[in-house]
Short mmCIF file of C-alpha atoms in Angstrom, two decimals:
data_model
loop_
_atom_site.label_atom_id
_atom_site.label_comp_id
_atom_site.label_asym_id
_atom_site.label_seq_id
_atom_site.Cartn_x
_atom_site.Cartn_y
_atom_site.Cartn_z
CA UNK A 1 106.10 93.54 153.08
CA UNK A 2 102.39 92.21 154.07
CA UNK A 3 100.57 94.10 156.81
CA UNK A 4 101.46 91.51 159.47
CA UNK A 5 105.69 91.87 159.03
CA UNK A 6 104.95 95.19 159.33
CA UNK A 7 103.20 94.98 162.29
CA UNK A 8 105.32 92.97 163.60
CA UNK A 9 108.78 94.67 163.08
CA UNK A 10 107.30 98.37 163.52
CA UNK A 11 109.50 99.46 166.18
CA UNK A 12 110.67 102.91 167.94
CA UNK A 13 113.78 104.17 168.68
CA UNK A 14 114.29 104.99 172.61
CA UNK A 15 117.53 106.08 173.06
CA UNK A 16 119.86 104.10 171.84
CA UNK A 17 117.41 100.85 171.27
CA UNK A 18 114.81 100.13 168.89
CA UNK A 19 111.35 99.19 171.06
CA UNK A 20 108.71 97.18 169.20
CA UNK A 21 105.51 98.65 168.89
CA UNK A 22 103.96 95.74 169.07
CA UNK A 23 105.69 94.93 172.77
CA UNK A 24 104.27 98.50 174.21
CA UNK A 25 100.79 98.30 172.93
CA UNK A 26 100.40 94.65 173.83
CA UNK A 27 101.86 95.43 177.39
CA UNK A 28 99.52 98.33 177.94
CA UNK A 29 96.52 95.74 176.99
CA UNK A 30 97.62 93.89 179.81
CA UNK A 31 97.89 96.77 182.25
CA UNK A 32 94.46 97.53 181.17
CA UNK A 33 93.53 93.90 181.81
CA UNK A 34 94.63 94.00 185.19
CA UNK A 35 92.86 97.33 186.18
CA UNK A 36 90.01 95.51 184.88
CA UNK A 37 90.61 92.93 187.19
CA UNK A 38 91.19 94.82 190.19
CA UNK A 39 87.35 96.53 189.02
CA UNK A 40 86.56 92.94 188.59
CA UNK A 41 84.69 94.01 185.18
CA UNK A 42 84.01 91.47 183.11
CA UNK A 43 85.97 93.44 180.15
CA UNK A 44 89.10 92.62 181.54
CA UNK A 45 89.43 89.22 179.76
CA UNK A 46 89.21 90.53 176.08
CA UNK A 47 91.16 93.35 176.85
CA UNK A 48 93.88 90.94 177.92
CA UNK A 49 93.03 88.26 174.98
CA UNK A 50 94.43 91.10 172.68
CA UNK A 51 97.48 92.50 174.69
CA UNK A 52 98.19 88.31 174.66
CA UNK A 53 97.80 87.73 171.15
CA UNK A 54 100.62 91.06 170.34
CA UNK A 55 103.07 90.42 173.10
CA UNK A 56 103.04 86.23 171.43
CA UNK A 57 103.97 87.97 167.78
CA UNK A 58 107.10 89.89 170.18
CA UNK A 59 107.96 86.70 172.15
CA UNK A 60 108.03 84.19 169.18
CA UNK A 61 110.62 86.09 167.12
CA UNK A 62 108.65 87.56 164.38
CA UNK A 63 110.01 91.15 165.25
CA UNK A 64 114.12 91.02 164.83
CA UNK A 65 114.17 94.24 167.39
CA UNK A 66 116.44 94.10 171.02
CA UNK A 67 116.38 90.28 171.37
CA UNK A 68 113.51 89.37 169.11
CA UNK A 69 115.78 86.94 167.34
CA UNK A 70 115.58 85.01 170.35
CA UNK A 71 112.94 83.37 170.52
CA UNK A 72 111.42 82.61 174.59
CA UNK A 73 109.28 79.79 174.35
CA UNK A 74 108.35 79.80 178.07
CA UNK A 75 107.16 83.75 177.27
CA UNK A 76 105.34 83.19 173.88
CA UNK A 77 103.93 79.63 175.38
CA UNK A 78 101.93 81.69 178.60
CA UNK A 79 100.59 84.16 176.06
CA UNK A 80 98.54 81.45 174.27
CA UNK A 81 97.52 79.84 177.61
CA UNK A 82 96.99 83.07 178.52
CA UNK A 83 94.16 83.53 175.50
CA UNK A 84 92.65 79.92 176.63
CA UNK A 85 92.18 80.53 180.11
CA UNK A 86 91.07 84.49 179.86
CA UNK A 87 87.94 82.53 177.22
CA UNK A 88 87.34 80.41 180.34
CA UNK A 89 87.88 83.51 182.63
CA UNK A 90 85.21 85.46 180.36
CA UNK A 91 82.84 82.99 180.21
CA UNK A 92 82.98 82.78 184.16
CA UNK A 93 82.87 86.08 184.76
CA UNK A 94 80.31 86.89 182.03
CA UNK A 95 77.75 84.04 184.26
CA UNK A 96 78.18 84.98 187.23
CA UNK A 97 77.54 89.17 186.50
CA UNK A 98 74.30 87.44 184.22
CA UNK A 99 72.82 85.53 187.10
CA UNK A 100 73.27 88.54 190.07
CA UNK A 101 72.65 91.15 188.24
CA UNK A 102 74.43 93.71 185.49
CA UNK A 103 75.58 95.98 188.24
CA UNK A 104 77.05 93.37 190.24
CA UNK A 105 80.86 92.35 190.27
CA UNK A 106 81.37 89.34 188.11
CA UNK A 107 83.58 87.94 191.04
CA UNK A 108 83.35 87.61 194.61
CA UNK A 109 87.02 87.79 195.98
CA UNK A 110 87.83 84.63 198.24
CA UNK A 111 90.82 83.01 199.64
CA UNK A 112 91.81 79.85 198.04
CA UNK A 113 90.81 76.79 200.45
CA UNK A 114 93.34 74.46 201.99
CA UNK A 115 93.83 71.91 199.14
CA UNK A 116 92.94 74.27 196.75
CA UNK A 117 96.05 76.11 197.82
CA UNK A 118 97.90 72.83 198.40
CA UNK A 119 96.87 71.89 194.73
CA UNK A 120 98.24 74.57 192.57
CA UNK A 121 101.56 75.08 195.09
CA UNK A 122 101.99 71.25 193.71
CA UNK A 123 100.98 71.90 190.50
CA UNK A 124 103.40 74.92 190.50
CA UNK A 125 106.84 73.12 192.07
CA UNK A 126 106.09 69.96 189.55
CA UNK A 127 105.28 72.36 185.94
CA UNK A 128 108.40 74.01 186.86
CA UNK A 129 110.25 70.57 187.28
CA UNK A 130 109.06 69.23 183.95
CA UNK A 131 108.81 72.30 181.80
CA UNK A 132 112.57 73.38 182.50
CA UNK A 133 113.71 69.83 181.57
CA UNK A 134 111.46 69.74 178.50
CA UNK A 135 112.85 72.92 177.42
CA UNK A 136 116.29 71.87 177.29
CA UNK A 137 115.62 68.60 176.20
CA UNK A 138 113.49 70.47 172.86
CA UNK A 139 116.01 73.27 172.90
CA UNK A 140 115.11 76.64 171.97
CA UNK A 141 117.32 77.39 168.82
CA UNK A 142 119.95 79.56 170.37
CA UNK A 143 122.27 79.14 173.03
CA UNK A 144 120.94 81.08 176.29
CA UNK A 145 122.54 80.86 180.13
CA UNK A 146 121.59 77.91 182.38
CA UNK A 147 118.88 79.70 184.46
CA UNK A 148 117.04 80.70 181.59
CA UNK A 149 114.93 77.36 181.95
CA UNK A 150 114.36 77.91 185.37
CA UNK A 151 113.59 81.32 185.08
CA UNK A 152 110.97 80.47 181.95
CA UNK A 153 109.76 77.24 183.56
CA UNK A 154 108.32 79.42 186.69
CA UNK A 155 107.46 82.41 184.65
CA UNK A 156 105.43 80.20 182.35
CA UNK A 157 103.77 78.01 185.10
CA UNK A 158 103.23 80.93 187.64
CA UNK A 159 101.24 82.85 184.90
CA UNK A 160 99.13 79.69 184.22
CA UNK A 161 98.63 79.53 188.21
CA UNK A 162 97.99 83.37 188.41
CA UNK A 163 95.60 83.34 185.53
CA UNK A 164 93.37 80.18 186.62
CA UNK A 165 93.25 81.84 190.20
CA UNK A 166 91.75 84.93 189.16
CA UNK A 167 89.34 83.26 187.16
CA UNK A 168 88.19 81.23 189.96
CA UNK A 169 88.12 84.24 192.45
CA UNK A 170 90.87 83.51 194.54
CA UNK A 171 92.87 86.64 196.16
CA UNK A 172 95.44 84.26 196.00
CA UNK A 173 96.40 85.31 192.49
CA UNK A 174 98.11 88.39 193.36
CA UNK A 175 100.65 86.96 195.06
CA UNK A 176 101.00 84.32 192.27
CA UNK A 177 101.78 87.43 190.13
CA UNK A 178 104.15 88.85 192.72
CA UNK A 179 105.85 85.93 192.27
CA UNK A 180 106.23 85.93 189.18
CA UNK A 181 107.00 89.11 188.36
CA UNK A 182 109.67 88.99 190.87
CA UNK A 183 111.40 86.37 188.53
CA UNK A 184 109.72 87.89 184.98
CA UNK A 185 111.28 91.62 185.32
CA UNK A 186 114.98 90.52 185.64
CA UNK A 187 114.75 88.53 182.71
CA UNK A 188 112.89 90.47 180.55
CA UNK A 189 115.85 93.15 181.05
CA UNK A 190 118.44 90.82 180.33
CA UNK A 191 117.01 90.16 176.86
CA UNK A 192 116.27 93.68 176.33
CA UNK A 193 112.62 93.38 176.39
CA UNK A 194 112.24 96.76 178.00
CA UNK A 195 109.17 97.98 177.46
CA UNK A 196 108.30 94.65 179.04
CA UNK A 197 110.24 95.00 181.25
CA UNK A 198 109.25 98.66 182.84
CA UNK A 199 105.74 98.03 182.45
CA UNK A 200 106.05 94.87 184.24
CA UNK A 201 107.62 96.74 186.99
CA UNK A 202 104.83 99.22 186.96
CA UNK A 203 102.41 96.28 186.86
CA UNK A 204 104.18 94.74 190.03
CA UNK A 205 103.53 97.89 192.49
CA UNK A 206 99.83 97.84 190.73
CA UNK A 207 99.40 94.22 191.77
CA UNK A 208 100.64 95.29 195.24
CA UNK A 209 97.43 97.78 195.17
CA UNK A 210 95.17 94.99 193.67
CA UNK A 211 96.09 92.88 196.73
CA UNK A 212 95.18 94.97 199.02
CA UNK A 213 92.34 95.85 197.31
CA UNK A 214 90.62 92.13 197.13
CA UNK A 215 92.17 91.73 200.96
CA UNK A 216 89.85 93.79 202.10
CA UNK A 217 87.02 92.83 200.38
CA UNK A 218 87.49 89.45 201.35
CA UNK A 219 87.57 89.99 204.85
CA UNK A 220 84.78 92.43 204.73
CA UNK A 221 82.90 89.18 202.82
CA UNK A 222 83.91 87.10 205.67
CA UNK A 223 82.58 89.54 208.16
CA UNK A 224 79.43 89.92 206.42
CA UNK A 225 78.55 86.22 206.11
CA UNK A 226 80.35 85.47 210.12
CA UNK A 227 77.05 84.02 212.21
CA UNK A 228 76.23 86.77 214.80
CA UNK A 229 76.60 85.28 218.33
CA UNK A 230 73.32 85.10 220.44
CA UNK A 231 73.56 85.68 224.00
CA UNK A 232 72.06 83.57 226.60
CA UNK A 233 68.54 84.69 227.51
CA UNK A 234 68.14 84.33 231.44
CA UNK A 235 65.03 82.56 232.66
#
């Protein structure tokens, strides 16, 4: 056995399952990304690339441990857009913090504009659309329930929705990850993911916090930079 199946299929028993080690390390990457985020540090996005990179070896079937025969295209697919768009992420992150300063935040929280909002809502109803048809059209290799396309399909697209909006700045992305976590948890405990599964969870009441967190920023941005009436000078 080479050094990457046994990375791969290193698991530990929990009860009566066998948990990949890979799926709990990669998974607490990605908590740590999003802490990062809510910090808005700049380290979040390589923090993330690796929790990424581990949970695609879990996703893609290269661990044979509680479902890992099974392999979730839609799950192992957002991982590697997950790698491209936390590069992007970095590099935009990385500028901004350059340019104002190394103990300034690399983002300034901001609410998505009108057809901002209007373009990833579309972008999100018509990925879903096409991705669930493509899925079933390609099929996955095994034979899994009807609204397992739907359910991957918006899982997949929501995370590249998320994952762009945070890079750009937009509060908006915590809901996007509300969203899809409300969709993400079920399924990941129907396929025995549960590592996954728990720490998604956990990561759903975090991105509750995060919300709430850039809300307030934002508005105090928006009172910062509101003009300041004048009054009327009597003559």
């Amino acid at each position: 056995m080479n050094w990457f199946e046994w990375m791969a299929q290193a698991s530990q028993r929990i009860g009566n399952e066998e948990v990949l080690w890979t799926e709990i390390i990669g998974n607490l990457f990605g908590l740590g990304s999003a802490i990062g985020g809510m910090r808005r540090k700049v380290w979040a996005w390589p923090i993330g690339i690796v929790g990424n990179a581990l949970l695609f070896v879990v996703f893609f079937g290269f661990g044979a441990t509680n479902g890992g025969d099974h392999v979730m295209y839609g799950q192992a697919g957002r991982q590697v857009f997950f790698i491209i768009t936390s590069v992007y992420g970095w590099w935009a992150w990385l500028r901004t913090r350059n340019s104002a300063g190394q103990d300034t935040p690399a983002v300034q929280p901001r609410w998505a504009t009108g057809a901002e909002r209007l373009g990833y809502v579309g972008f999100w109803i018509v990925g879903v659309l096409v991705c669930q048809w493509l899925s079933r059209l390609i099929g996955v290799g095994w034979s899994p329930p009807g609204w397992y396309f739907w359910a991957d399909a918006w899982i997949f697209v929501g995370s590249i929705v998320a994952t762009y909006a945070m890079a750009r700045g937009w509060t908006d992305f915590w809901l996007a990850w509300i969203a899809v976590d409300l969709v993400g948890v079920p399924e990941l405990i129907y396929f025995k993911h549960y590592p996954s599964a728990v720490l998604y969870a956990v990561y759903a009441c975090f991105v509750i916090w995060g919300f709430f967190v850039w809300l307030r920023i934002t508005r105090q941005s928006s009172e910062s930079t509101a003009p300041t009436p004048t009054k009327a000078v009597a003559t």
